[in-house]
Coordinates of C-alpha atoms in Angstrom, one line a residue:
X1 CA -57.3 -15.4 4.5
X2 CA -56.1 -14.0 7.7
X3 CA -52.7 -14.9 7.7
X4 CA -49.8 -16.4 5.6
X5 CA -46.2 -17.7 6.5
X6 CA -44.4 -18.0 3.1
X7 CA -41.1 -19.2 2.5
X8 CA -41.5 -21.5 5.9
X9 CA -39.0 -24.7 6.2
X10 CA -40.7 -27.6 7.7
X11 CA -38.8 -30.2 9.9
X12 CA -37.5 -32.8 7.3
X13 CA -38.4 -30.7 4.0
X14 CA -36.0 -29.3 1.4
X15 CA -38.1 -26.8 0.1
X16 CA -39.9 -23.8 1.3
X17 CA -43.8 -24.0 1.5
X18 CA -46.6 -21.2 2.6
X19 CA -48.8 -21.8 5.4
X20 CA -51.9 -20.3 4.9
X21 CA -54.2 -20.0 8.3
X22 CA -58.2 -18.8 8.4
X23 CA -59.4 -17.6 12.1
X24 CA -57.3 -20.0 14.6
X25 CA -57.0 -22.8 11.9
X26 CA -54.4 -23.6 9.6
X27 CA -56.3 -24.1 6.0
X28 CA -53.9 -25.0 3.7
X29 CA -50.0 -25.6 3.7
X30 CA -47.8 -25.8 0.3
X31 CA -45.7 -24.2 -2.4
X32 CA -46.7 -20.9 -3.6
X33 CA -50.3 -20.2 -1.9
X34 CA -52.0 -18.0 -4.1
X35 CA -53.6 -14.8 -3.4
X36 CA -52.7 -12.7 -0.1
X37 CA -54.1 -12.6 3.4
X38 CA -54.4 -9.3 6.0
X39 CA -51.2 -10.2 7.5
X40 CA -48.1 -12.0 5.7
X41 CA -44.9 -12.7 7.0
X42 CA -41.9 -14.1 5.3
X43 CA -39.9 -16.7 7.4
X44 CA -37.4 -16.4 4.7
X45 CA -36.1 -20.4 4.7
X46 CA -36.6 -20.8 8.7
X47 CA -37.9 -23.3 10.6
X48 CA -41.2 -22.7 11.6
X49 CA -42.4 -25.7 14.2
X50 CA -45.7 -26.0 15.8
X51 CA -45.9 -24.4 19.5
X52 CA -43.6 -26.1 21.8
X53 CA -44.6 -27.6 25.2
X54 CA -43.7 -27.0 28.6
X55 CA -45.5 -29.8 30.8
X56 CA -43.7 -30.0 33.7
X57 CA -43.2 -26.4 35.2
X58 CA -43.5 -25.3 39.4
X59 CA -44.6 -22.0 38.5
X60 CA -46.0 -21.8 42.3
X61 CA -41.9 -21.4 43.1
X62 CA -40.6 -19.9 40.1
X63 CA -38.3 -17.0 41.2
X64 CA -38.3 -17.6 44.9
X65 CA -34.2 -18.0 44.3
X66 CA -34.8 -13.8 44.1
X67 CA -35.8 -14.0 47.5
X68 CA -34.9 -17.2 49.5
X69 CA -31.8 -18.6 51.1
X70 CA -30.0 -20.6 48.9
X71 CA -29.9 -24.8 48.4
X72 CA -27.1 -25.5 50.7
X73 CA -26.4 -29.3 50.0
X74 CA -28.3 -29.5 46.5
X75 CA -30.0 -32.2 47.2
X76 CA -34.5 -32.7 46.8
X77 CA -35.1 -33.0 50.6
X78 CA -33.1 -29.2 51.4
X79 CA -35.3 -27.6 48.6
X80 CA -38.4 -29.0 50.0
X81 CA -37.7 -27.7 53.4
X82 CA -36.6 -24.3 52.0
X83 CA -40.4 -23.9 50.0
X84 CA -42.1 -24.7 52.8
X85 CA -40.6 -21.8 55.5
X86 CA -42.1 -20.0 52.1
X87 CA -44.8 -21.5 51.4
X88 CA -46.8 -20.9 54.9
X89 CA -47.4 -17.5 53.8
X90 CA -47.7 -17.8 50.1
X91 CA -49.8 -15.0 48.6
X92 CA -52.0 -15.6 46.0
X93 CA -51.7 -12.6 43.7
X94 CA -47.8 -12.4 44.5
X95 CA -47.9 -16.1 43.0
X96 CA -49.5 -15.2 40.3
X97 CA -47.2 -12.5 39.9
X98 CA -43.6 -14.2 39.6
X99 CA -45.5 -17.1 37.4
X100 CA -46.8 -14.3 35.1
X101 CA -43.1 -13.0 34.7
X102 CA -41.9 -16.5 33.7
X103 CA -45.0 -17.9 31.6
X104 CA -44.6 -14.4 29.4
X105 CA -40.7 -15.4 28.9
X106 CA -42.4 -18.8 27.9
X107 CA -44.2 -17.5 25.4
X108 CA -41.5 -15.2 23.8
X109 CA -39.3 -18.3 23.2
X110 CA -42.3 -20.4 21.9
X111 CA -44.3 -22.0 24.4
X112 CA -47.6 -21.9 23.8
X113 CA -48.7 -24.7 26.2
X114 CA -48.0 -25.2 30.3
X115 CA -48.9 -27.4 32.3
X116 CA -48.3 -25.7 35.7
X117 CA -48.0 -27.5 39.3
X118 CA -49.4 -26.0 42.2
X119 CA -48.0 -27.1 45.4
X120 CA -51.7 -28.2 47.5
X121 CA -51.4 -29.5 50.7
X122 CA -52.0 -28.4 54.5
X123 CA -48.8 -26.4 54.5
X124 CA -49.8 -23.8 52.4
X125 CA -53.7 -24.5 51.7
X126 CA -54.9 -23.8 48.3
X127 CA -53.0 -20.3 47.4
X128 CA -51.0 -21.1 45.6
X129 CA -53.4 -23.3 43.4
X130 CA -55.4 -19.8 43.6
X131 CA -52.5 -18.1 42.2
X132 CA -51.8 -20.2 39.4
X133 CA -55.4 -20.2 38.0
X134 CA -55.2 -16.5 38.5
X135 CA -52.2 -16.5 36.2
X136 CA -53.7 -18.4 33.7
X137 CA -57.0 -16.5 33.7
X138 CA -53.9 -13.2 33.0
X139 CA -52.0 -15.5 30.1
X140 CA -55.3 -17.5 28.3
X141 CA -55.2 -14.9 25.1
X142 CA -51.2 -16.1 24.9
X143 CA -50.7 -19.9 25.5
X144 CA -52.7 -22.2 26.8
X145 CA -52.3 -23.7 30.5
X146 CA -53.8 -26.5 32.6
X147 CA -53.2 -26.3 36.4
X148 CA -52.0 -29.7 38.7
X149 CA -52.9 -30.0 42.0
X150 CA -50.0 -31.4 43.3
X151 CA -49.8 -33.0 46.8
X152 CA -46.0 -32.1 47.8
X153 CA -46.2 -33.2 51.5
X154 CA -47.9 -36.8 50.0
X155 CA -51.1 -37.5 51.0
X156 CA -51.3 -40.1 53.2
X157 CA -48.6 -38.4 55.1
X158 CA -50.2 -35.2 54.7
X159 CA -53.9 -36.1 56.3
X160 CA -55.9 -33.1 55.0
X161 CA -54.5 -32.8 51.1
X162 CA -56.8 -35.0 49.7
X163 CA -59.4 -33.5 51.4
X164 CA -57.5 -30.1 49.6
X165 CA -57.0 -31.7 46.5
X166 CA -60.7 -32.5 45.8
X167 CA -61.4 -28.8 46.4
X168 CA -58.3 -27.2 44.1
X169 CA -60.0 -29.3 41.5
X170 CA -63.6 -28.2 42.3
X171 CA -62.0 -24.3 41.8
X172 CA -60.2 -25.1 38.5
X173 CA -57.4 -27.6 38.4
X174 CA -57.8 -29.6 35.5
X175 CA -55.3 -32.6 36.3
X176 CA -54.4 -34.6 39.4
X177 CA -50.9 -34.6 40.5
X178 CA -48.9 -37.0 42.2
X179 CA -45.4 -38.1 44.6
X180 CA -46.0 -41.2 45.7
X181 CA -42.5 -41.8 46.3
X182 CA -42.7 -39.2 49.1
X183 CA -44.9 -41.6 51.4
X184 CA -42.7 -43.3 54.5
X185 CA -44.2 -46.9 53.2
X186 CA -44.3 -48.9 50.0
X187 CA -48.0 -49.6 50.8
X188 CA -48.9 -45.8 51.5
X189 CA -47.1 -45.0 48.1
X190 CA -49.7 -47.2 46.9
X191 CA -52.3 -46.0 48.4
X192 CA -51.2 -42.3 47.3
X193 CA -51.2 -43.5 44.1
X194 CA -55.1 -45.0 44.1
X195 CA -56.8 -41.9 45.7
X196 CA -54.8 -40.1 42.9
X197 CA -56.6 -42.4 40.5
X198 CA -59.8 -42.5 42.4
X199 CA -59.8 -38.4 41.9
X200 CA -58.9 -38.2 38.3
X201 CA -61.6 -40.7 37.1
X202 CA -64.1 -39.6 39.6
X203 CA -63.5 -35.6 37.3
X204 CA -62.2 -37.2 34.2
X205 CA -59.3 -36.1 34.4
X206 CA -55.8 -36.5 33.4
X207 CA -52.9 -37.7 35.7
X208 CA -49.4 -36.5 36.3
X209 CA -47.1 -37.7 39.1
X210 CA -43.7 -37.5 40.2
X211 CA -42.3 -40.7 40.3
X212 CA -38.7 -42.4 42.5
X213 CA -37.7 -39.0 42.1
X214 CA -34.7 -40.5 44.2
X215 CA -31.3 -42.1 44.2
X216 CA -32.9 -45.1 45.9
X217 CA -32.9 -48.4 43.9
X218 CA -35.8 -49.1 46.2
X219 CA -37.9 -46.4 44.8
X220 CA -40.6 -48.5 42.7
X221 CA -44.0 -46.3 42.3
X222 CA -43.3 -46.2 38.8
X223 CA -44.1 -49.8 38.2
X224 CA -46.8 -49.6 40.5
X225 CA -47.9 -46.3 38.5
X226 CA -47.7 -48.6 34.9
X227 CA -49.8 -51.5 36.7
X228 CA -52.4 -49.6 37.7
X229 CA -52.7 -47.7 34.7
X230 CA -53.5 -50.3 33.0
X231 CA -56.1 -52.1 35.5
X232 CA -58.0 -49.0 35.5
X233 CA -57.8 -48.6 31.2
X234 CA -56.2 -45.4 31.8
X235 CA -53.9 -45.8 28.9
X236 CA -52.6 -42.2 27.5
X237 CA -53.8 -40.5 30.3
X238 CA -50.9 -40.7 32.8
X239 CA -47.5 -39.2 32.7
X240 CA -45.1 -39.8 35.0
X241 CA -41.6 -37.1 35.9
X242 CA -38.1 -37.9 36.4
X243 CA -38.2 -42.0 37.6
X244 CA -34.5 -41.3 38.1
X245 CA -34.4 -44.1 40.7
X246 CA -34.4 -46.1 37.2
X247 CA -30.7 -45.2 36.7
X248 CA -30.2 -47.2 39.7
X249 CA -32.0 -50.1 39.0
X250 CA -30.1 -53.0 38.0
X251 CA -30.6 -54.1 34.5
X252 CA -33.5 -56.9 34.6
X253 CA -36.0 -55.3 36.9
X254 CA -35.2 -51.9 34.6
X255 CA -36.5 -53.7 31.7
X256 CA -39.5 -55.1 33.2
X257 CA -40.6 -51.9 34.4
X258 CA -39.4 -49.9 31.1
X259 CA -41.7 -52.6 29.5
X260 CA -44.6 -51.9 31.6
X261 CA -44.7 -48.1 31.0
X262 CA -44.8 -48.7 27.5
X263 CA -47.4 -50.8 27.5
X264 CA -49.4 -49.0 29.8
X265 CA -49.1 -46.0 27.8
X266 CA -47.7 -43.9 30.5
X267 CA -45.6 -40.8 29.7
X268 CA -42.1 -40.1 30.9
X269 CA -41.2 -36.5 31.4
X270 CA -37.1 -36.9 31.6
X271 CA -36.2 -33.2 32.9
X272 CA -32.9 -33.8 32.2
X273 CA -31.2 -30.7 33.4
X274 CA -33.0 -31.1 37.1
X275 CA -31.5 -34.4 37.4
X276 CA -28.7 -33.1 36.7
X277 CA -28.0 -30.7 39.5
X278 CA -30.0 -32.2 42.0
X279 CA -29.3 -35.9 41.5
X280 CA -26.6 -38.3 42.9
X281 CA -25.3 -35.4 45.0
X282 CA -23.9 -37.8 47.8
X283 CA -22.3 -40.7 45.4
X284 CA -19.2 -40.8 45.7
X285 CA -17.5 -40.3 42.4
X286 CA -17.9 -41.8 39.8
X287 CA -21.4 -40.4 40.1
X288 CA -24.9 -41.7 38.3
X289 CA -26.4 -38.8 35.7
X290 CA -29.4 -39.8 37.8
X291 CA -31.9 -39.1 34.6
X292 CA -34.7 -42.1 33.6
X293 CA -33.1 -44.9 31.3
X294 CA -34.5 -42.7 28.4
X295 CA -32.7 -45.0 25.5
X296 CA -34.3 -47.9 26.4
X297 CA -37.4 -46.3 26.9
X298 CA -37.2 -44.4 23.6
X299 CA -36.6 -48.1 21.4
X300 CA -39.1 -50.1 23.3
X301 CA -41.9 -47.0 22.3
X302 CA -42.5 -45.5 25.3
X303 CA -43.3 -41.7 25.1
X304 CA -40.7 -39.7 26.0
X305 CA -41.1 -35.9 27.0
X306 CA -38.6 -33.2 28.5
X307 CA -39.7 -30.5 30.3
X308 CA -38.7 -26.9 32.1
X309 CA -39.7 -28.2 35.6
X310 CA -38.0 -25.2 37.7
X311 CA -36.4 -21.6 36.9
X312 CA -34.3 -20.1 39.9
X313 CA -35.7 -22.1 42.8
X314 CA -34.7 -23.8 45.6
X315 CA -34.2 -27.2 43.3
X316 CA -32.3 -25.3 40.2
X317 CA -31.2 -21.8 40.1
X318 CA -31.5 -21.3 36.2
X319 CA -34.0 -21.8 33.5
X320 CA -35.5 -19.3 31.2
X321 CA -37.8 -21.5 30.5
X322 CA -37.5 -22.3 27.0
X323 CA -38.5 -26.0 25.9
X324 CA -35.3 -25.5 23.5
X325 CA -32.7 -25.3 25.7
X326 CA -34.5 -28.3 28.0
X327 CA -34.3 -30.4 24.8
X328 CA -30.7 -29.5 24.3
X329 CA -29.9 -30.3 27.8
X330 CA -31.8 -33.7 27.4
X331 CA -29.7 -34.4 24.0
X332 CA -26.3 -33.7 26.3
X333 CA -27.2 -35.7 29.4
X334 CA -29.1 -38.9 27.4
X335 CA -26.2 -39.3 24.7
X336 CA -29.0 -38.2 22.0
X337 CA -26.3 -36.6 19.3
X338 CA -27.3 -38.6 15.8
X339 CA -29.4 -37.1 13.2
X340 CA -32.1 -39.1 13.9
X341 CA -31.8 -38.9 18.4
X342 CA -32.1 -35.1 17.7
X343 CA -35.5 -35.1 15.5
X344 CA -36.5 -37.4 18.7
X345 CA -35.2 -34.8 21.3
X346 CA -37.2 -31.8 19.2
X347 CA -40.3 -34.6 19.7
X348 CA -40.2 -34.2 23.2
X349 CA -41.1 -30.4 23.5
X350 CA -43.2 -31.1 20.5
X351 CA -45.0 -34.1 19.0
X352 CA -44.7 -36.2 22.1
X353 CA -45.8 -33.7 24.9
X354 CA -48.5 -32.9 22.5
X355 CA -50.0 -36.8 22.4
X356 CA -48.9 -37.0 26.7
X357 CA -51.4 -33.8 26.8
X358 CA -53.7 -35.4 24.4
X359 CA -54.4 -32.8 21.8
X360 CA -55.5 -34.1 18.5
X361 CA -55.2 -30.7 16.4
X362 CA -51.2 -30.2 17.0
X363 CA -49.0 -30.1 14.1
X364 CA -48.6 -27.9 10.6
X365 CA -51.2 -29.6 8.2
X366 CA -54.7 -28.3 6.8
X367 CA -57.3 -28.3 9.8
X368 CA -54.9 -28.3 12.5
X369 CA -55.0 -25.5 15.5
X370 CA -52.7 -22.3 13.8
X371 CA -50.3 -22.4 17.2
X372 CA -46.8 -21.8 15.3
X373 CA -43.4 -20.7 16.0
X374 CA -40.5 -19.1 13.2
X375 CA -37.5 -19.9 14.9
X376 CA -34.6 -18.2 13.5
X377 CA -32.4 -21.8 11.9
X378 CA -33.0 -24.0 9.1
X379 CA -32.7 -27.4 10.8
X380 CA -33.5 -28.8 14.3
X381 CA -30.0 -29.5 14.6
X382 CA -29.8 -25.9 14.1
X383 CA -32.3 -24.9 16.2
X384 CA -30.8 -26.9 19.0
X385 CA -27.2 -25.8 18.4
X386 CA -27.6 -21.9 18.4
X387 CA -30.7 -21.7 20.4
X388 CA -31.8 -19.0 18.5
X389 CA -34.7 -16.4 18.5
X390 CA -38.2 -16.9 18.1
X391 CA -38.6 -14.7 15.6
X392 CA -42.6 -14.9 15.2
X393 CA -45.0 -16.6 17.9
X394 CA -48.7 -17.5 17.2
X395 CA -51.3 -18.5 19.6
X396 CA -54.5 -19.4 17.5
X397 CA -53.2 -17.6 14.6
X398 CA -52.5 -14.6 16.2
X399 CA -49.4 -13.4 16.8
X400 CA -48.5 -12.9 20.3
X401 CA -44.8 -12.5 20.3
X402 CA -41.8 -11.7 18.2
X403 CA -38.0 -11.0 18.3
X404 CA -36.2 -8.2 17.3
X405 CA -33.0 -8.6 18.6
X406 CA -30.2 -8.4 15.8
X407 CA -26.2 -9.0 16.0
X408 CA -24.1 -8.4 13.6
X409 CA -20.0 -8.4 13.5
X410 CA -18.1 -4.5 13.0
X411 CA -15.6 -3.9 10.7

């Protein structure tokens, strides 16, 4: 045996177990594993979850706040105009430089999948789609990454990124991004969304758009999104981010829609903390939260993911990223504070992004892939309250970080 966890906690059990793991493949978990391995650790009672997800990260800006002026008003359109006086002279290795930085902080707090967007698009070409594959070609031996070629200046009102989408995929981006809401029409929105889908199944690959990323109660891609999902049979390979135009939508047509994604299988990535800052920034008070109607979409079955999405950019100036603190943020801003909403809010950054990324060897069971974290609590509700360390982090079995960090209290 090459490696044993003893004494782990698992979520929901009320005794400790071993977790035995051979190569990059967990072989056998329960009470007492006999025998020894070449390397044991004792989790001593902790929490020890499967790797957590981060499937919603700009890596391609991560940082720039080090270097760019800041976001004046707050608001989406400010931030876009700020990347793009960047953007025209993006470098790839420098990209891959600052994503590097961020991905490795990932990985110490127990990420050990991304899925990184890469703005592509006539602005700034393909670097920084050049940059991010070069980071993950630098990361692959810690976490694993997929790359989305993400159209940030649209598509039909970008003529050229298709053109540069098709060849960002051809060098190594392995899903199909998406901002439909960004187009000056409803029918061009449309249209952006069906050479998004022509792309994806034409490479067999997975979809993930931004969606009425918006205050506007007109904003409807999403339900276009869920329709055509499930025309084309796409079901379980679309995720859509933010929708917070739902939080505007009055309560029948939400419904519909909230209805439709679920029965198209699309995933909701609710970045709660985004919304957050950049959201409702001209309502007058009382203001929306601006976040995806993520109650209603959790009871009606719809998969529900939260992600990091930005760390000091011009659209947030914080983030760490650590899918812990995006899952406490999404149990503050959604009202998710019951036993039962916080085992659903450690799902998103968990079992839920794992099924919206479609990997069928994710959890702690015999024959499932050996990615693990010991995170230093014995309960989610733990784990979300103190946000503590990540005391051991495995990628495959191996162990590719660990905290040492101690406080204690003087006499």
């Amino acid at each position: 045996m090459d490696l044993i966890i003893r004494n782990a906690r698992l979520r929901g059990g009320t005794e400790n177990v071993d977790i035995a793991v051979e190569g990059e493949t967990i072989s056998a978990v329960g009470a007492s594993y006999p025998g020894g391995a070449a390397h044991e650790i004792d989790a001593r009672g902790n929490l020890v979850l499967p790797g957590l997800f981060n499937l919603h990260y700009h890596a391609d800006k991560c940082l720039l706040g080090e270097i760019m002026r800041p976001n004046v008003s707050g608001t989406l359109p400010e931030a876009i105009e700020i990347t793009n006086e960047f953007k025209r002279k993006y470098d790839p290795v420098e990209v891959a430089a600052r994503a590097v930085r961020t991905i490795e902080q990932g990985v110490k707090n127990g990420t050990t999948f991304f899925r990184l967007f890469c703005d592509v698009g006539t602005i700034g070409g393909l670097r920084a789609a050049r940059g991010l594959l070069l980071a993950r070609e630098k990361m692959k031996k810690y976490c694993r990454i997929q790359v989305v070629a993400f159209p940030q200046e649209g598509i039909v009102r970008d003529p050229g990124a298709a053109e540069l989408m098709e060849e960002a995929i051809k060098e190594g981006c392995d899903v199909v991004g998406g901002l439909p809401w960004y187009e000056y029409t409803d029918d061009e929105a449309r249209q952006h969304i069906d050479i998004c889908f022509a792309l994806a199944m034409k490479h067999d690959l997975d979809i993930h758009m931004l969606a009425d990323d918006t205050d506007d109660a007109n904003s409807r891609t999403l339900e276009y999104l869920a329709r055509k999902t499930m025309h084309e049979g796409y079901h379980g390979h679309v995720t859509a981010s933010h929708c917070g135009a739902m939080a505007a939508y009055n309560d029948v047509y939400a419904a519909k829609v909230v209805d439709m994604v679920a029965s198209a299988g699309v995933t909701i990535s609710v970045n709660a903390h985004i919304n957050l800052v950049c959201s409702a920034r001209l309502d007058r008070e009382p203001r929306r939260r601006g976040i995806a109607r993520v109650k209603e979409l959790l009871a009606r079955g719809a998969n529900v993911i939260t992600s990091q999405d930005d760390v000091n950019d011009p659209y947030y100036p914080f983030g760490k990223p650590d899918p812990l603190e995006c899952a406490l943020m999404m149990a503050h801003v959604a009202q998710l504070t019951l036993p039962q909403e916080l085992d659903q809010v450690m799902d998103m950054v968990t079992v839920n992004a794992a099924r919206a990324a479609r990997i069928a060897d994710y959890g702690i069971a015999a024959g499932m892939r050996a990615d693990l974290v010991v995170v230093g609590a014995r309960s989610v509700h733990e784990a979300l309250r103190l946000q503590p360390p990540r005391l051991h982090v495995f990628k495959d079995g191996r162990e590719v970080a660990r905290s040492t960090m101690t406080q204690e209290l003087l006499p």
